[in-house]
Coordinates of C-alpha atoms in Angstrom, one line a residue:
M259 CA 0.3 0.1 0.1
R260 CA 1.5 3.3 -0.7
D261 CA 1.8 6.2 1.3
T262 CA -0.5 8.1 0.1
R263 CA -3.0 11.2 2.1
E264 CA -5.7 8.5 1.8
S265 CA -3.9 6.1 3.3
R266 CA -2.8 8.6 6.3
L267 CA -6.8 8.9 6.7
L268 CA -7.4 5.7 6.9
L269 CA -5.0 5.0 9.4
V270 CA -6.2 8.2 12.1
L271 CA -9.8 7.1 11.3
L272 CA -9.5 3.0 12.4
I273 CA -7.1 4.8 16.1
A274 CA -9.9 7.1 16.4
I275 CA -12.3 4.3 16.1
A276 CA -10.2 1.8 18.5
F277 CA -9.9 4.3 20.6
A278 CA -13.8 4.6 20.6
L279 CA -14.4 0.8 22.0
I280 CA -12.1 0.8 24.7
T281 CA -13.2 3.8 25.8
V282 CA -16.6 2.7 25.5
D283 CA -15.5 -1.2 27.6
I284 CA -14.1 0.2 30.4
R285 CA -17.2 2.3 30.6
G286 CA -19.2 -0.5 30.0
G287 CA -17.4 -2.7 32.9
Q288 CA -19.3 -5.8 32.6
D289 CA -21.9 -5.3 31.2
S290 CA -20.2 -4.0 27.6
P291 CA -21.8 -3.6 24.8
V292 CA -18.3 -5.2 22.9
D293 CA -17.7 -8.0 24.7
G294 CA -19.8 -10.1 22.6
A295 CA -17.6 -9.3 19.9
R296 CA -14.8 -9.9 22.2
Q297 CA -15.8 -13.6 22.9
A298 CA -16.7 -13.7 18.7
A299 CA -13.1 -13.3 17.9
A300 CA -11.8 -15.4 21.0
T301 CA -13.9 -17.8 19.7
V302 CA -12.6 -17.9 16.2
L303 CA -8.5 -16.4 17.1
G304 CA -8.0 -19.2 20.2
P305 CA -6.9 -21.8 18.1
V306 CA -5.0 -19.4 16.2
E307 CA -3.5 -18.4 19.4
N308 CA -2.5 -21.5 21.1
G309 CA -1.0 -23.3 17.6
V310 CA 1.3 -20.1 17.6
A311 CA 2.1 -20.4 21.3
A312 CA 3.4 -23.8 20.9
A313 CA 4.9 -23.6 18.0
V314 CA 6.9 -20.7 19.5
N315 CA 7.5 -21.3 22.7
P316 CA 10.0 -23.4 22.5
V317 CA 12.3 -21.0 21.1
G318 CA 11.2 -18.5 23.6
N319 CA 11.9 -20.4 26.6
A320 CA 15.3 -21.2 25.1
I321 CA 15.5 -17.5 24.5
G322 CA 14.7 -17.1 28.8
A323 CA 16.7 -20.0 29.4
V324 CA 19.9 -18.6 27.7
R325 CA 19.4 -14.7 28.8
D326 CA 18.5 -16.3 32.6
S327 CA 21.5 -18.4 32.4
G328 CA 23.7 -15.9 33.8
S329 CA 21.7 -15.1 36.5
R330 CA 21.1 -19.1 37.4
H331 CA 24.7 -19.5 38.0
N332 CA 25.5 -16.5 39.9
R333 CA 22.4 -17.7 42.6
I334 CA 23.8 -21.4 42.5
A335 CA 27.2 -20.2 43.2
A336 CA 25.9 -17.7 46.2
L337 CA 24.1 -21.0 47.7
Q338 CA 27.1 -22.8 47.2
K339 CA 29.3 -20.1 49.0
E340 CA 26.3 -20.4 51.5
N341 CA 26.7 -24.0 52.6
T342 CA 30.4 -23.9 52.6
E343 CA 29.9 -21.4 55.2
L344 CA 27.6 -23.0 57.6
K345 CA 29.8 -26.0 56.9
Q346 CA 32.5 -23.9 58.6
R347 CA 30.4 -22.3 61.2
L348 CA 29.0 -26.0 62.3
G349 CA 32.8 -27.1 61.8
S350 CA 34.0 -24.4 64.4
D351 CA 32.2 -25.2 66.7
D352 CA 33.5 -27.4 68.7
R353 CA 36.9 -25.4 68.1
N354 CA 35.2 -22.1 69.4
R355 CA 33.9 -23.7 72.7
S356 CA 37.5 -25.4 73.8
R357 CA 39.0 -21.8 73.1
V358 CA 36.1 -21.0 75.5
R359 CA 37.1 -23.6 78.2
E360 CA 41.6 -22.6 78.0
L361 CA 40.0 -18.8 78.7
D362 CA 37.7 -19.2 81.3
K363 CA 40.3 -21.7 83.0
M364 CA 43.5 -19.1 82.4
L365 CA 41.4 -16.5 83.6
K366 CA 40.2 -18.1 86.9
Q367 CA 44.1 -18.8 87.1
A368 CA 44.8 -14.8 87.1
G369 CA 42.2 -14.2 89.1
A370 CA 44.0 -16.8 91.2
G371 CA 47.3 -15.5 91.1
Q372 CA 45.5 -12.1 91.1
Y373 CA 47.3 -11.2 87.6
G374 CA 47.2 -8.4 85.1
I375 CA 46.7 -10.2 81.6
K376 CA 45.7 -9.5 78.3
G377 CA 44.9 -12.5 76.1
A378 CA 46.5 -13.4 73.0
Q379 CA 46.0 -15.9 69.9
V380 CA 48.7 -17.6 68.8
I381 CA 49.1 -17.3 64.7
A382 CA 52.2 -18.9 64.1
I383 CA 54.9 -21.4 65.6
G384 CA 58.6 -22.2 64.8
A385 CA 61.3 -20.8 64.8
A386 CA 62.2 -17.3 64.9
Q387 CA 65.3 -15.5 65.6
G388 CA 67.7 -18.3 65.9
F389 CA 65.4 -20.1 68.7
S390 CA 64.1 -23.1 68.3
W391 CA 61.1 -23.1 70.4
T392 CA 59.0 -20.0 69.9
I393 CA 55.1 -18.4 69.2
T394 CA 54.1 -15.7 67.5
I395 CA 51.2 -13.7 69.4
D396 CA 48.8 -11.5 67.8
M397 CA 49.9 -8.6 70.4
G398 CA 52.2 -6.6 69.9
R399 CA 53.9 -2.8 70.5
D400 CA 50.5 -1.1 70.2
D401 CA 48.5 -3.7 72.8
G402 CA 50.8 -2.2 75.1
I403 CA 53.4 -5.7 75.1
T404 CA 56.7 -4.9 75.9
R405 CA 59.9 -7.9 76.2
D406 CA 60.9 -9.9 78.9
M407 CA 57.2 -10.3 80.0
T408 CA 55.4 -13.7 81.0
V409 CA 52.9 -14.9 78.9
I410 CA 50.5 -17.6 80.6
N411 CA 47.5 -19.9 79.9
G412 CA 45.3 -22.1 81.6
D413 CA 48.0 -24.6 82.3
G414 CA 50.9 -22.3 83.5
L415 CA 54.3 -20.9 82.3
V416 CA 53.9 -20.6 78.4
G417 CA 57.4 -18.9 78.0
R418 CA 58.6 -15.1 78.3
V419 CA 57.8 -12.3 75.0
T420 CA 61.2 -12.2 73.1
T421 CA 60.6 -9.4 70.4
V422 CA 57.9 -7.6 69.8
G423 CA 56.5 -5.4 66.7
P424 CA 53.6 -3.0 66.4
N425 CA 51.5 -6.4 65.9
T426 CA 53.0 -9.4 67.1
S427 CA 55.1 -11.0 69.3
T428 CA 57.6 -13.5 69.8
V429 CA 57.4 -15.4 72.7
L430 CA 60.2 -18.2 73.6
L431 CA 58.8 -21.5 75.6
A432 CA 59.6 -22.8 78.2
N433 CA 60.6 -25.7 76.8
D434 CA 63.5 -24.3 75.0
P435 CA 67.1 -25.1 75.7
G436 CA 68.2 -22.0 75.9
F437 CA 65.8 -21.3 78.6
T438 CA 65.6 -21.0 82.4
V439 CA 63.6 -20.0 85.2
G440 CA 63.7 -19.8 88.9
T441 CA 61.8 -22.5 90.9
R442 CA 60.3 -23.0 93.9
M443 CA 59.2 -26.2 95.3
E444 CA 55.4 -26.8 96.7
G445 CA 55.5 -27.0 100.4
N446 CA 59.4 -27.1 101.0
D447 CA 59.6 -24.3 99.4
E448 CA 63.7 -25.5 98.1
L449 CA 65.0 -23.3 95.5
G450 CA 65.9 -24.8 91.7
F451 CA 66.1 -23.5 87.9
A452 CA 64.4 -25.1 85.0
T453 CA 66.3 -25.6 81.8
G454 CA 63.5 -27.0 79.1
Q455 CA 64.7 -29.8 77.0
G456 CA 62.6 -29.9 73.9
D457 CA 60.4 -32.5 73.8
R458 CA 61.7 -34.2 76.9
P459 CA 60.9 -33.0 80.3
L460 CA 62.6 -30.1 82.1
S461 CA 65.7 -30.3 83.2
V462 CA 65.4 -29.1 87.0
Q463 CA 69.0 -28.1 88.8
L464 CA 68.1 -27.5 92.9
L465 CA 70.2 -25.5 95.2
N466 CA 69.8 -28.0 98.0
G467 CA 71.8 -31.3 97.1
K468 CA 70.0 -32.8 100.0
A469 CA 66.0 -31.9 99.5
K470 CA 63.8 -34.3 100.4
I471 CA 62.1 -34.5 97.1
K472 CA 59.5 -37.2 95.4
K473 CA 57.6 -38.0 92.6
G474 CA 54.6 -36.2 92.5
D475 CA 56.1 -33.0 94.3
R476 CA 55.4 -30.1 91.7
L477 CA 57.1 -26.1 91.2
V478 CA 56.3 -23.2 90.6
T479 CA 58.0 -19.9 89.7
F480 CA 60.3 -17.6 92.0
G481 CA 60.1 -14.5 90.1
S482 CA 62.6 -12.7 88.9
S483 CA 63.4 -8.8 90.2
K484 CA 61.3 -6.4 89.3
D485 CA 59.2 -9.4 87.6
R486 CA 60.7 -9.5 84.6
P487 CA 60.7 -11.7 82.6
F488 CA 59.1 -13.9 85.1
V489 CA 56.3 -12.8 87.9
P490 CA 56.2 -15.2 90.7
G491 CA 53.6 -17.8 91.7
V492 CA 52.7 -18.9 87.9
P493 CA 52.8 -23.4 87.7
V494 CA 56.4 -24.8 86.1
G495 CA 55.2 -28.2 86.4
E496 CA 55.3 -31.9 88.2
V497 CA 58.3 -34.3 89.5
V498 CA 58.0 -37.5 87.6
R499 CA 62.1 -38.7 88.2
V500 CA 64.3 -37.6 91.1
D501 CA 68.3 -38.3 90.2
P502 CA 70.4 -39.6 93.0
S503 CA 72.4 -36.8 94.7
G504 CA 75.6 -39.0 94.9
G505 CA 76.8 -35.9 97.5
D506 CA 77.1 -33.3 94.8
L507 CA 76.2 -29.6 96.4
T508 CA 73.0 -29.9 93.7
R509 CA 70.1 -32.0 92.8
T510 CA 69.0 -32.7 89.8
L511 CA 65.0 -33.6 89.3
S512 CA 62.9 -34.4 85.8
V513 CA 59.9 -32.3 85.7
R514 CA 56.9 -32.9 83.6
P515 CA 55.6 -29.3 82.5
F516 CA 51.8 -28.5 83.5
V517 CA 51.7 -26.6 79.9
G518 CA 51.4 -28.7 76.4
Y519 CA 53.3 -26.3 74.2
T520 CA 52.9 -28.1 71.0
K521 CA 48.8 -27.5 70.9
L522 CA 49.3 -23.9 72.4
D523 CA 46.0 -21.4 71.1
I524 CA 44.7 -19.0 73.4
V525 CA 47.5 -17.8 75.7
G526 CA 47.5 -14.4 78.0
V527 CA 50.8 -11.8 78.3
V528 CA 51.4 -10.8 82.4
V529 CA 50.9 -6.8 81.7
E530 CA 50.4 -6.9 85.7
A531 CA 52.4 -8.4 88.3
P532 CA 50.5 -9.4 91.7
R533 CA 51.1 -7.0 94.6
Q534 CA 52.3 -9.7 96.7
D535 CA 53.5 -13.6 95.9
P536 CA 50.7 -15.3 95.7
R537 CA 52.9 -18.8 96.2
D538 CA 51.4 -22.1 95.8
T539 CA 48.1 -20.2 95.5
V540 CA 47.9 -21.1 91.9
L541 CA 47.9 -24.8 91.6
P542 CA 45.8 -26.7 90.8
P543 CA 44.0 -29.1 93.6
K544 CA 45.6 -31.8 94.6
P545 CA 43.7 -35.2 93.1
K546 CA 42.5 -37.7 96.2
P547 CA 43.6 -40.8 96.7
V548 CA 40.8 -43.5 95.9
P549 CA 40.3 -45.7 98.7
T550 CA 41.6 -48.9 98.8
P551 CA 37.8 -51.4 98.9
T552 CA 37.1 -53.5 102.2
V553 CA 36.7 -57.1 101.5
T554 CA 34.0 -59.0 103.5
V555 CA 34.0 -62.7 103.4
T556 CA 30.3 -64.4 104.2
V557 CA 30.5 -68.4 105.6
T558 CA 27.5 -70.0 104.8
P559 CA 27.5 -73.9 107.0
S560 CA 27.0 -76.9 105.7
P561 CA 23.7 -78.8 106.7
D562 CA 25.9 -81.3 107.6
F563 CA 26.7 -78.6 110.8
N564 CA 22.8 -79.6 112.4
T565 CA 23.5 -81.9 115.0
Q566 CA 22.1 -85.3 114.5
L567 CA 19.5 -86.6 117.7
T568 CA 19.0 -90.1 118.6
Q569 CA 15.6 -91.1 119.2
D570 CA 16.2 -90.2 122.7
G571 CA 16.9 -87.0 121.6
E572 CA 20.2 -86.9 122.7
A573 CA 22.8 -86.1 120.5
D574 CA 24.7 -88.9 118.5
P575 CA 27.7 -88.8 119.4
N576 CA 28.0 -90.8 116.4
A577 CA 26.4 -88.6 114.0
V578 CA 28.9 -87.7 111.0
G579 CA 29.6 -83.5 111.7
D580 CA 30.6 -81.2 108.8
A581 CA 33.8 -80.5 106.9
A582 CA 34.5 -78.4 109.3
G583 CA 34.5 -80.6 112.7
Q584 CA 35.7 -84.2 110.8
P585 CA 39.5 -83.2 111.0
D586 CA 38.7 -82.4 114.8
A587 CA 36.7 -86.3 115.3
N588 CA 39.5 -88.2 113.5
A589 CA 42.1 -85.9 115.1
N590 CA 40.6 -87.3 118.2
A591 CA 40.8 -91.2 117.1
N592 CA 44.3 -90.8 116.0
A593 CA 44.5 -89.6 119.9
D594 CA 42.8 -92.3 121.5
A595 CA 44.6 -94.9 119.4
N596 CA 47.5 -93.4 120.2
A597 CA 47.0 -93.3 123.6
N598 CA 46.1 -97.3 123.8
A599 CA 49.0 -98.4 121.3
N600 CA 51.3 -96.6 124.6
A601 CA 49.5 -98.6 127.2
N602 CA 50.2 -101.9 125.5
A603 CA 53.9 -101.0 124.8
N604 CA 53.6 -100.3 128.7
N605 CA 52.3 -103.5 129.5
A606 CA 54.4 -105.4 127.9
D607 CA 57.4 -103.7 129.1
A608 CA 56.2 -104.2 132.4
G609 CA 55.4 -107.9 131.7
A610 CA 58.4 -108.9 130.2
N611 CA 60.0 -107.8 132.8
A612 CA 58.4 -109.0 135.7
N613 CA 59.3 -112.8 133.3
A614 CA 63.3 -111.5 134.0
D615 CA 62.6 -111.3 137.2
A616 CA 61.0 -113.9 138.2
N617 CA 63.4 -116.3 135.9
A618 CA 66.2 -114.7 137.5
N619 CA 65.0 -115.3 141.7
G620 CA 64.0 -118.9 140.5
P621 CA 67.3 -120.4 140.0
A622 CA 68.7 -118.7 143.3
D623 CA 65.9 -119.6 145.6
E624 CA 66.7 -123.6 144.4
Q625 CA 70.4 -123.1 145.1
E626 CA 69.6 -121.8 148.6

């Protein structure tokens, strides 16, 4: 159709008629005068629309799938990330509970010793600055940490701060061969020096070679001048072996440390020393000995123990006793037999002596 003046007029007329019908249909509502025509058109054109939709929908769905594939991929990735975070959160619950227990134990120990501490987390373990047994904690100069501060945890002495950075610090562990700390025995106050031996027990040299020490005795830190690098009263370990003195001026002990140096996580840096030496108050209470069970023996008499009576109601002397009475009866019978045998032997000896006397006196009488 050519673009002429008549065609443009016709197009304008059709548009005007369409707007007029739409206006009439909207104002009419459910009683619209064009409702019959709409239903007739739907009856005629409905099958054609369904056919066209059946042919066109697969293509439209494919186009929509391609268009939405990016958003679906992002959705799947987000769900996978969320699942991973949930798994990590669930898996870390046990670790969080363990940390809470460690922190609670450390705070109780700090309260018992009146230590002012700052909690820190171990972020690295291994060699640093030439030391073989060290850890790195996530606190440093900006947190008020300085060199030669005592480091503890909920079990006892961890070590001392050796190097301090802005946000991290290096701690020399008490089991390092280059580590030495003054110790004091629980109860008898014997002094000594503990030295680390790596993965072996600590070696403690007591100043008194004649000190009476036994396995199971415990040690705490003696403390340093001005509480640097060690504050007093921190639990060190338990004696597991006492070497013979051999007349030496000192005595060597093997001490198992309370702290597990290969599984450190939460530690505390002592930033304020106690006003008074806590001595042995920070040590945990000793376990009570298990009482020895008492053995009770119950004896049940044998049925044969009952005394058998005769028809006259008297005890039958021939009645058989129980197993405990039979040996006595046998013993009495043997004693009677022995007595009778001795009596017979004595009678025989008497008879023999009488015959001998008669034979001896008989010929003498005849000679007279």
